[in-house]
Short mmCIF file of C-alpha atoms in Angstrom, two decimals:
data_model
loop_
_atom_site.label_atom_id
_atom_site.label_comp_id
_atom_site.label_asym_id
_atom_site.label_seq_id
_atom_site.Cartn_x
_atom_site.Cartn_y
_atom_site.Cartn_z
CA MET O 11 12.47 -1.98 12.05
CA GLU O 12 14.18 0.16 9.49
CA TYR O 13 12.27 3.40 9.08
CA GLN O 14 12.63 6.30 6.74
CA LYS O 15 12.36 9.79 8.10
CA HIS O 16 10.07 11.80 5.97
CA GLU O 17 9.02 15.37 5.92
CA LYS O 18 5.37 15.97 6.62
CA GLN O 19 3.72 16.29 3.24
CA GLU O 20 0.52 18.03 2.40
CA TRP O 21 -2.36 15.59 2.80
CA ARG O 22 -3.33 16.28 -0.80
CA GLU O 23 0.04 15.13 -2.10
CA THR O 24 0.11 12.06 0.11
CA ARG O 25 -3.41 11.12 -0.92
CA LEU O 26 -2.63 11.58 -4.62
CA LYS O 27 0.45 9.34 -4.49
CA GLY O 28 -1.47 6.72 -2.53
CA LYS O 29 -4.35 6.78 -5.02
CA MET O 30 -1.95 6.43 -7.96
CA ALA O 31 -0.32 3.40 -6.31
CA GLU O 32 -3.74 1.95 -5.48
CA SER O 33 -4.89 2.46 -9.08
CA LEU O 34 -1.80 0.66 -10.42
CA VAL O 35 -2.30 -2.29 -8.06
CA TYR O 36 -6.03 -2.41 -8.86
CA SER O 37 -5.32 -2.57 -12.60
CA LEU O 38 -2.44 -5.04 -12.20
CA LEU O 39 -4.60 -7.43 -10.20
CA GLN O 40 -7.55 -7.03 -12.56
CA GLU O 41 -5.44 -7.61 -15.67
CA SER O 42 -4.08 -10.76 -13.99
CA GLY O 43 -7.57 -12.20 -14.09
CA ASN O 44 -8.72 -11.40 -10.56
CA GLU O 45 -11.98 -9.73 -9.58
CA VAL O 46 -11.06 -6.49 -7.82
CA TYR O 47 -13.28 -4.16 -5.79
CA ALA O 48 -12.29 -0.88 -4.15
CA ILE O 49 -13.56 -0.98 -0.56
CA GLY O 50 -11.36 1.42 1.42
CA ASP O 51 -12.76 4.13 3.67
CA GLU O 52 -12.63 6.67 0.85
CA GLU O 53 -14.84 4.39 -1.24
CA ILE O 54 -17.29 3.52 1.50
CA LEU O 55 -17.52 6.95 3.12
CA PRO O 56 -16.28 9.56 0.66
CA GLY O 57 -15.54 12.90 2.22
CA LEU O 58 -14.20 11.53 5.51
CA SER O 59 -10.59 11.55 4.36
CA GLY O 60 -8.03 14.29 4.15
CA GLU O 61 -7.79 17.54 6.01
CA GLY O 62 -11.54 17.86 6.43
CA ARG O 63 -11.81 14.59 8.32
CA SER O 64 -13.99 15.04 11.34
CA LYS O 65 -12.72 14.54 14.86
CA PHE O 66 -15.09 11.58 15.08
CA VAL O 67 -13.01 9.71 12.56
CA ARG O 68 -9.67 10.61 14.09
CA ASN O 69 -10.46 10.16 17.76
CA THR O 70 -12.77 7.17 18.18
CA ILE O 71 -12.20 3.45 17.90
CA ILE O 72 -15.01 3.17 15.34
CA GLY O 73 -13.48 5.96 13.29
CA LYS O 74 -10.06 4.34 13.44
CA LYS O 75 -11.51 0.98 12.37
CA ILE O 76 -13.28 2.63 9.44
CA THR O 77 -10.12 4.36 8.26
CA ALA O 78 -8.21 1.07 8.56
CA ILE O 79 -10.48 -0.78 6.11
CA PRO O 80 -8.18 -2.33 3.48
CA ASP O 81 -8.23 -0.69 0.06
CA LEU O 82 -9.17 -3.66 -2.09
CA PHE O 83 -11.23 -6.82 -1.96
CA VAL O 84 -9.81 -9.34 -4.43
CA ILE O 85 -11.26 -12.65 -5.54
CA ASP O 86 -8.56 -14.69 -7.23
CA GLN O 87 -9.14 -17.15 -10.07
CA SER O 88 -9.61 -20.05 -7.65
CA ARG O 89 -12.45 -17.99 -6.04
CA GLN O 90 -10.48 -17.28 -2.85
CA PRO O 91 -11.04 -13.84 -1.29
CA HIS O 92 -8.21 -11.52 -0.20
CA LEU O 93 -8.11 -8.14 1.53
CA VAL O 94 -5.35 -5.88 0.20
CA GLU O 95 -4.00 -2.70 1.75
CA VAL O 96 -1.91 -0.67 -0.72
CA LYS O 97 0.97 1.53 0.47
CA PHE O 98 3.20 3.80 -1.57
CA ARG O 99 6.71 4.29 -0.24
CA TYR O 100 9.53 5.81 -2.25
CA ASN O 101 11.54 2.76 -1.23
CA SER O 102 10.58 -0.38 0.65
CA LYS O 103 11.12 1.12 4.12
CA TRP O 104 8.28 1.89 6.47
CA HIS O 105 7.53 5.35 7.82
CA GLU O 106 8.05 5.79 11.53
CA ASN O 107 4.30 5.76 12.30
CA ASP O 108 3.64 2.66 10.16
CA LYS O 109 4.32 0.11 12.92
CA SER O 110 1.39 1.30 15.04
CA ASP O 111 -0.83 1.46 11.94
CA LEU O 112 0.17 -2.09 10.98
CA GLU O 113 -0.46 -3.33 14.53
CA PHE O 114 -3.95 -1.86 14.29
CA LEU O 115 -4.45 -3.46 10.85
CA LYS O 116 -3.30 -6.86 12.19
CA LYS O 117 -5.70 -6.60 15.11
CA ASN O 118 -8.77 -5.43 13.19
CA TRP O 119 -8.20 -6.85 9.69
CA GLU O 120 -5.99 -9.84 10.42
CA GLU O 121 -6.64 -11.37 7.00
CA ALA O 122 -5.22 -8.33 5.19
CA ILE O 123 -2.04 -8.40 3.16
CA ILE O 124 -0.12 -5.31 2.11
CA VAL O 125 1.12 -4.47 -1.35
CA VAL O 126 3.87 -1.88 -1.21
CA VAL O 127 4.56 0.10 -4.38
CA ASN O 128 7.96 1.75 -4.46
CA CYS O 129 9.84 3.53 -7.23
CA HIS O 130 13.36 3.18 -5.86
CA GLU O 131 14.26 -0.42 -6.61
CA LYS O 132 12.81 -3.42 -8.36
CA PRO O 133 10.62 -5.20 -7.72
CA TYR O 134 8.42 -2.12 -7.54
CA PHE O 135 5.49 -4.21 -6.34
CA ARG O 136 6.13 -6.08 -3.09
CA LEU O 137 3.92 -8.15 -0.80
CA CYS O 138 3.97 -8.08 2.99
CA ARG O 139 2.10 -10.64 5.04
CA LYS O 140 1.49 -10.94 8.72
CA PRO O 141 3.47 -10.52 10.94
CA PHE O 142 4.94 -7.85 8.55
CA TRP O 143 8.32 -7.74 10.35
CA ASP O 144 10.75 -10.26 11.83
CA ASP O 145 12.37 -10.56 15.28
CA GLN O 146 14.99 -7.97 14.27
CA ASN O 147 12.21 -5.53 13.29
CA GLN O 148 13.06 -5.85 9.61
CA ILE O 149 10.28 -5.77 7.04
CA ILE O 150 9.24 -9.15 5.72
CA SER O 151 8.41 -8.70 2.07
CA GLU O 152 8.61 -10.61 -1.15
CA PRO O 153 8.04 -9.77 -4.78
CA LEU O 154 4.30 -9.61 -5.52
CA LEU O 155 5.07 -11.93 -8.42
CA SER O 156 5.72 -14.74 -5.90
CA PHE O 157 2.13 -14.63 -4.59
CA ILE O 158 0.83 -17.35 -6.90
CA SER O 159 -2.84 -16.77 -6.01
CA PHE O 160 -2.85 -13.45 -7.88
CA ASN O 161 -1.53 -15.00 -11.12
CA ILE O 162 0.76 -12.05 -11.91
CA THR O 163 3.28 -12.66 -14.68
CA GLU O 164 6.67 -11.10 -15.50
CA ASP O 165 5.21 -10.03 -18.85
CA LEU O 166 2.41 -8.09 -17.17
CA LEU O 167 4.78 -6.54 -14.63
CA SER O 168 6.94 -5.35 -17.52
CA LYS O 169 3.95 -3.23 -18.58
CA PHE O 170 3.32 -1.80 -15.10
CA ASP O 171 6.92 -1.09 -14.01
CA PRO O 172 7.30 1.76 -16.54
CA LEU O 173 4.11 3.34 -15.16
CA VAL O 174 5.65 3.43 -11.69
CA LYS O 175 8.71 5.18 -13.12
CA LYS O 176 6.64 7.54 -15.27
CA TYR O 177 4.00 8.63 -12.76
CA LEU O 178 5.31 8.01 -9.25
CA ALA O 179 9.07 8.56 -9.47
CA PRO O 180 8.73 12.15 -10.78
CA THR O 181 6.75 13.10 -7.68
CA LEU O 182 9.88 12.73 -5.57
CA ASN O 183 12.91 14.93 -5.13
CA LYS O 184 15.67 12.85 -6.78
CA LYS O 185 18.48 14.33 -4.66
CA LYS O 186 16.59 13.93 -1.40
CA HIS O 187 15.62 10.33 -2.10
CA ASP O 188 18.71 9.33 -4.11
CA LEU O 189 16.61 7.90 -6.91
CA PRO O 190 18.07 6.41 -10.05
CA ALA O 191 17.60 8.53 -13.16
#
């Protein structure tokens, strides 16, 4: 699996970027005509995330399951339910600890799909489905646009792509991440 090395960021910064990506995906799915509900651990049990997270959450199987709850519950226009985990990555590469997190997600929330928001290359919104990586440990992803159930259009994406560039790309060091201007 191709990983990106990343410096340990402050939990506040990581959480903010993740929430911005989650908000974009939430709005994109909603504007595509889906019913969208925020259900992640921060929604269900506010206060258990971030630096102040208790040892209970970090060190028990129940705590780990709670923190692995997917971010969104989506009901598409054909009334089919979907669980969506949202990840922000500056590009489409996983972090080195993501494989174990994804294994845990597959085991405990096997129905979940992942939407990765990146600000390095289009498409900025990508979909990953189980098994998430191939036999060569490469990420299996496709443009979110190709997931027909969500009814996302090029026209709508053209309204969300600039938001990724405006609000997420500036949070990164352009030299460090070799981002386009």
